[in-house]
Short mmCIF file of C-alpha atoms in Angstrom, two decimals:
data_model
loop_
_atom_site.label_atom_id
_atom_site.label_comp_id
_atom_site.label_asym_id
_atom_site.label_seq_id
_atom_site.Cartn_x
_atom_site.Cartn_y
_atom_site.Cartn_z
CA MET A 1 -0.10 0.11 0.01
CA GLU A 2 2.85 2.44 0.78
CA SER A 3 4.56 1.69 -2.58
CA LEU A 4 1.11 2.55 -4.22
CA LEU A 5 0.94 5.77 -2.38
CA ILE A 6 4.39 6.81 -3.17
CA ASN A 7 3.86 5.86 -6.88
CA ARG A 8 0.77 8.02 -6.88
CA LEU A 9 2.49 10.99 -5.23
CA ALA A 10 5.07 10.68 -7.88
CA THR A 11 2.85 10.97 -10.75
CA LEU A 12 0.85 13.92 -9.50
CA SER A 13 4.44 15.69 -8.58
CA HIS A 14 4.48 16.58 -12.22
CA PRO A 15 3.04 19.97 -12.72
CA GLN A 16 1.11 19.00 -15.99
CA ARG A 17 -0.02 15.62 -14.82
CA MET A 18 -1.35 17.52 -11.62
CA GLY A 19 -3.02 19.95 -13.86
CA VAL A 20 -4.82 17.09 -15.79
CA PHE A 21 -5.95 15.56 -12.61
CA ARG A 22 -7.08 18.80 -10.97
CA LEU A 23 -9.21 19.42 -14.28
CA LEU A 24 -11.02 16.04 -13.91
CA MET A 25 -11.55 16.80 -10.25
CA ARG A 26 -13.34 19.92 -11.07
CA ARG A 27 -15.50 18.09 -13.61
CA CYS A 28 -16.31 15.16 -11.19
CA PRO A 29 -18.33 13.05 -11.94
CA ASP A 30 -18.15 13.99 -15.89
CA ASP A 31 -16.51 11.88 -18.24
CA VAL A 32 -14.33 14.32 -20.33
CA PRO A 33 -13.19 13.75 -23.82
CA ALA A 34 -9.39 13.60 -24.34
CA GLY A 35 -9.52 16.57 -26.85
CA GLU A 36 -11.31 18.63 -24.65
CA ILE A 37 -8.73 18.04 -21.92
CA ALA A 38 -5.94 18.94 -24.23
CA ASP A 39 -7.62 22.18 -25.55
CA ALA A 40 -8.44 23.21 -21.87
CA LEU A 41 -4.76 22.93 -20.78
CA GLY A 42 -3.19 24.11 -24.01
CA LEU A 43 -1.56 20.57 -24.59
CA LYS A 44 -0.68 18.86 -27.68
CA ALA A 45 -2.71 15.85 -28.34
CA SER A 46 0.16 13.51 -28.08
CA THR A 47 1.54 15.10 -24.88
CA ALA A 48 -1.87 14.91 -23.38
CA SER A 49 -2.06 11.15 -24.06
CA VAL A 50 1.20 10.49 -22.26
CA TYR A 51 -0.17 12.38 -19.29
CA LEU A 52 -3.63 10.58 -19.20
CA SER A 53 -1.70 7.32 -19.69
CA ALA A 54 0.45 8.02 -16.58
CA LEU A 55 -2.42 8.99 -14.57
CA THR A 56 -4.43 5.82 -15.67
CA GLN A 57 -1.68 3.48 -14.92
CA ALA A 58 -1.51 4.86 -11.43
CA GLY A 59 -5.16 4.28 -10.97
CA LEU A 60 -5.79 8.01 -10.37
CA ILE A 61 -8.15 8.31 -13.42
CA SER A 62 -10.18 5.78 -15.48
CA GLN A 63 -10.58 5.66 -19.27
CA ARG A 64 -13.78 4.75 -21.24
CA ARG A 65 -13.92 4.14 -24.95
CA GLU A 66 -17.02 5.28 -27.12
CA GLY A 67 -16.43 4.62 -30.75
CA THR A 68 -13.16 6.09 -31.50
CA ARG A 69 -13.27 8.78 -28.74
CA LEU A 70 -11.42 8.37 -25.17
CA TYR A 71 -13.24 9.79 -22.12
CA TYR A 72 -11.56 10.12 -18.85
CA SER A 73 -12.93 10.59 -15.44
CA VAL A 74 -11.13 10.77 -11.85
CA SER A 75 -11.08 8.19 -9.48
CA LEU A 76 -12.46 9.38 -6.30
CA GLU A 77 -11.43 6.11 -4.54
CA ALA A 78 -7.89 6.52 -5.35
CA ALA A 79 -8.06 10.33 -4.42
CA ARG A 80 -9.53 9.16 -1.15
CA GLU A 81 -6.83 6.62 -0.88
CA VAL A 82 -4.04 9.41 -1.32
CA VAL A 83 -5.51 11.71 1.15
CA SER A 84 -6.27 9.00 3.84
CA GLY A 85 -2.84 7.68 3.28
CA LEU A 86 -1.15 10.89 4.12
CA PHE A 87 -3.39 11.44 7.15
CA PHE A 88 -2.84 7.93 8.63
CA ASP A 89 0.81 7.53 7.69
CA CYS A 90 1.97 11.20 8.11
CA CYS A 91 -0.24 12.54 10.98
CA SER A 92 -0.80 9.13 12.68
CA GLY A 93 -4.69 9.68 12.24
CA ARG A 94 -4.35 12.65 14.72
CA ALA A 95 -6.62 15.33 13.62
CA ASP A 96 -4.83 18.03 15.65
CA LEU A 97 -1.75 17.53 13.42
CA CYS A 98 -3.69 18.51 10.25
CA PRO A 99 -5.02 21.88 9.09
CA PRO A 100 -7.97 22.83 11.39
CA GLU A 101 -10.47 23.44 8.73
CA PHE A 102 -9.95 19.67 7.68
CA SER A 103 -12.60 18.47 10.07
CA ASP A 104 -14.92 21.42 9.50
CA PHE A 105 -14.72 20.40 5.86
CA LEU A 106 -16.39 17.15 6.52
CA SER A 107 -19.12 18.43 8.67
CA HIS A 108 -22.40 20.17 7.70
CA ILE A 109 -22.10 23.52 5.75
CA ASN A 110 -21.85 26.22 8.16
CA ALA A 111 -24.48 28.91 7.81
CA VAL A 112 -25.78 31.00 10.58
CA LYS A 113 -29.11 29.61 11.66
CA GLY A 114 -32.03 31.63 10.02
CA ASP A 115 -29.72 33.27 7.54
CA LYS A 116 -29.78 32.82 3.82
CA TYR A 117 -27.24 30.55 1.83
CA ASN A 118 -24.99 32.46 -0.56
CA VAL A 119 -24.93 30.64 -4.24
CA LEU A 120 -22.68 31.93 -6.86
CA PHE A 121 -23.36 30.68 -10.51
CA MET A 122 -20.25 30.74 -12.91
CA CYS A 123 -19.78 30.69 -16.67
CA THR A 124 -17.26 32.05 -19.11
CA GLY A 125 -19.07 35.37 -20.15
CA ASN A 126 -21.75 35.87 -17.55
CA SER A 127 -24.13 37.13 -20.37
CA ALA A 128 -26.86 34.34 -20.61
CA ARG A 129 -26.80 30.96 -18.55
CA SER A 130 -25.33 32.10 -15.21
CA ILE A 131 -27.35 35.29 -15.48
CA MET A 132 -30.53 33.14 -15.97
CA ALA A 133 -29.38 30.88 -12.96
CA GLU A 134 -28.96 33.78 -10.61
CA THR A 135 -32.24 35.18 -11.59
CA ILE A 136 -34.29 32.12 -11.18
CA LEU A 137 -32.96 31.43 -7.82
CA ARG A 138 -33.40 34.88 -6.64
CA ASP A 139 -37.07 35.02 -7.91
CA THR A 140 -38.08 31.59 -6.89
CA VAL A 141 -36.36 30.72 -3.58
CA GLY A 142 -34.88 34.10 -2.67
CA ASP A 143 -36.34 33.70 0.89
CA ARG A 144 -33.63 31.04 1.55
CA PHE A 145 -30.80 31.95 -0.80
CA ARG A 146 -28.79 35.01 -2.01
CA ALA A 147 -28.01 34.48 -5.68
CA TYR A 148 -25.04 35.86 -7.42
CA SER A 149 -23.38 35.26 -10.69
CA ALA A 150 -19.96 35.96 -12.55
CA GLY A 151 -17.85 34.99 -15.37
CA THR A 152 -14.22 34.14 -15.75
CA ASP A 153 -14.15 36.36 -19.06
CA PRO A 154 -17.13 38.29 -18.66
CA ARG A 155 -18.95 40.22 -21.62
CA SER A 156 -19.50 43.84 -21.75
CA VAL A 157 -23.11 43.44 -22.13
CA LEU A 158 -25.75 40.93 -21.22
CA ASN A 159 -27.17 38.53 -24.31
CA PRO A 160 -30.18 40.57 -25.46
CA VAL A 161 -32.14 37.33 -26.07
CA ALA A 162 -31.57 35.98 -22.54
CA VAL A 163 -32.73 39.45 -21.06
CA GLU A 164 -35.88 39.31 -23.28
CA LEU A 165 -36.67 35.84 -22.19
CA LEU A 166 -36.31 36.62 -18.70
CA THR A 167 -38.44 39.92 -19.10
CA SER A 168 -41.12 37.91 -20.76
CA LYS A 169 -41.37 35.61 -17.82
CA GLY A 170 -41.72 38.40 -15.19
CA HIS A 171 -38.25 38.58 -13.86
CA ASP A 172 -36.79 41.92 -12.85
CA VAL A 173 -33.62 42.52 -15.06
CA SER A 174 -32.94 46.17 -14.12
CA HIS A 175 -30.04 45.29 -11.73
CA LEU A 176 -28.21 42.65 -13.94
CA ARG A 177 -24.89 42.95 -15.14
CA SER A 178 -21.89 40.98 -16.09
CA LYS A 179 -19.31 40.68 -13.30
CA ASN A 180 -15.84 39.03 -13.05
CA ILE A 181 -15.19 36.45 -10.67
CA GLU A 182 -12.59 38.57 -8.94
CA GLU A 183 -15.29 40.57 -7.61
CA PHE A 184 -16.26 37.84 -5.41
CA GLN A 185 -12.66 36.78 -4.27
CA ARG A 186 -11.96 39.87 -2.53
CA ALA A 187 -11.64 40.13 1.34
CA ASP A 188 -14.97 41.99 1.56
CA ALA A 189 -17.04 39.77 -0.75
CA PRO A 190 -19.88 37.75 0.60
CA ARG A 191 -18.51 34.17 1.57
CA MET A 192 -20.08 31.45 -0.74
CA ASP A 193 -21.83 28.29 0.56
CA PHE A 194 -22.18 26.97 -2.99
CA VAL A 195 -20.56 27.63 -6.17
CA PHE A 196 -21.91 26.13 -9.42
CA THR A 197 -20.40 26.17 -12.97
CA VAL A 198 -22.91 26.09 -15.63
CA CYS A 199 -20.63 25.94 -18.71
CA ASP A 200 -17.75 23.29 -19.37
CA ARG A 201 -15.12 25.92 -20.22
CA ALA A 202 -15.47 27.66 -16.70
CA ALA A 203 -15.44 24.27 -15.08
CA ASN A 204 -12.19 23.48 -16.72
CA GLU A 205 -10.45 26.62 -15.71
CA ASP A 206 -8.42 26.49 -12.61
CA CYS A 207 -9.85 29.18 -10.33
CA PRO A 208 -8.12 30.04 -6.99
CA THR A 209 -9.59 28.25 -3.90
CA TRP A 210 -12.72 30.05 -2.58
CA PRO A 211 -12.58 31.17 1.09
CA GLY A 212 -14.77 28.94 3.35
CA HIS A 213 -14.49 25.91 0.98
CA PRO A 214 -17.99 26.13 -0.55
CA VAL A 215 -19.64 23.19 -1.73
CA SER A 216 -19.42 22.96 -5.69
CA GLY A 217 -20.91 21.50 -8.57
CA HIS A 218 -20.97 21.39 -12.40
CA TRP A 219 -24.28 22.01 -13.97
CA GLY A 220 -23.26 22.36 -17.60
CA VAL A 221 -25.80 23.20 -20.22
CA PRO A 222 -25.38 23.97 -23.84
CA ASP A 223 -24.72 27.45 -24.81
CA PRO A 224 -27.78 28.85 -26.31
CA ALA A 225 -26.08 31.82 -27.79
CA ARG A 226 -24.42 29.36 -30.22
CA VAL A 227 -27.69 28.53 -31.88
CA GLU A 228 -27.87 29.87 -35.45
CA GLY A 229 -30.93 30.40 -37.50
CA PRO A 230 -34.24 32.20 -37.49
CA ASP A 231 -35.00 34.31 -34.20
CA ALA A 232 -37.73 31.75 -33.20
CA GLU A 233 -34.94 28.90 -33.03
CA LYS A 234 -32.78 31.08 -31.04
CA MET A 235 -35.57 31.83 -28.47
CA CYS A 236 -36.32 28.15 -28.35
CA ALA A 237 -32.81 27.41 -27.39
CA PHE A 238 -32.85 30.00 -24.38
CA GLN A 239 -36.28 28.56 -23.48
CA GLN A 240 -34.78 25.09 -23.13
CA THR A 241 -31.71 26.19 -21.35
CA TYR A 242 -33.94 28.38 -18.70
CA GLY A 243 -36.11 25.26 -18.35
CA ALA A 244 -33.08 23.05 -17.59
CA LEU A 245 -31.62 25.65 -14.91
CA HIS A 246 -35.13 25.96 -13.51
CA ASN A 247 -35.55 22.35 -12.90
CA ARG A 248 -32.17 21.77 -11.47
CA ILE A 249 -32.48 24.82 -9.03
CA MET A 250 -35.74 23.52 -7.79
CA ALA A 251 -34.35 19.95 -7.16
CA PHE A 252 -31.39 21.89 -5.31
CA SER A 253 -33.60 24.02 -3.20
CA ALA A 254 -35.62 20.93 -2.15
CA LEU A 255 -32.52 19.45 -0.50
CA SER A 256 -32.49 19.12 3.35
CA PHE A 257 -29.33 21.13 3.94
CA GLU A 258 -29.34 20.74 7.61
CA ALA A 259 -29.81 16.95 7.65
CA LEU A 260 -27.02 16.33 5.01
CA ASP A 261 -23.33 16.41 5.69
CA ARG A 262 -21.17 17.64 2.90
CA GLY A 263 -20.41 14.15 1.55
CA SER A 264 -24.18 13.51 1.03
CA LEU A 265 -24.94 16.93 0.11
CA GLN A 266 -22.20 16.60 -2.50
CA THR A 267 -23.58 13.38 -3.72
CA GLN A 268 -26.98 14.66 -4.32
CA ILE A 269 -25.69 17.90 -6.13
CA ASP A 270 -23.67 15.75 -8.61
CA LYS A 271 -26.80 13.63 -9.31
CA ILE A 272 -28.83 16.91 -10.05
CA GLY A 273 -25.96 17.83 -12.51
CA SER A 274 -25.54 14.58 -14.27
CA GLU A 275 -29.28 13.65 -14.53
CA THR A 276 -30.94 14.71 -17.93
CA VAL A 277 -33.37 17.18 -16.92
CA LYS A 278 -37.05 17.51 -18.30
CA GLN A 279 -36.92 21.04 -19.81
CA GLU A 280 -39.96 23.26 -19.32
#
């Protein structure tokens, strides 16, 4: 067991291999195409293949073939074995020797009783999908949640079709704007309880660690702004995106946060993100 731990740590000691592993951790439990991994990390296909092979051989990730395409996903069991190996071997199982936030991280999410949970939705441009998610959460269950959204590369203006759709459904759009995630990583920013990515590109990017270690999830939905054709087809795509986000948010808001520990809560959030939702 010790030799396996050493082998896995040696595999992860390479910066680019660690980069691949971290990307797949962020996308967990998704299966990610090899080509998307290479593109996200700026790697040649042959180089990415070498790194993926090394991580697969170490048992840190798993491979699945679908036709001519290879998909990869992180092995949570292996990741847990690495962490537990370090904890029990190096710290002798003593929680007092590990960072104080480690034990807190495994418990229930920490929100002041009676207070609202802070939820941040992220995508690349923060002009459509994350804006819609922020608005839906705010206007449907705003009594329990504070909704925010931001982009890793925000647009200067909101998508006009998204704004039109939200307005047609009776939402107030007067205060909406595109925001950079840096706005929510400042010392005076509200501390997030949940952070959700709603596009694959944002999920693939290596963002700084969030203060307080919020529960995260990837709820990727296709970009409706990429749909071309008549205005009716474009509006239909935005309607489908709105419906998918609405159903996921309703499923999320129905969870019993007080009764679930972080592990159980994470499982439920991942399930919501991976299920094919019925769109309104």
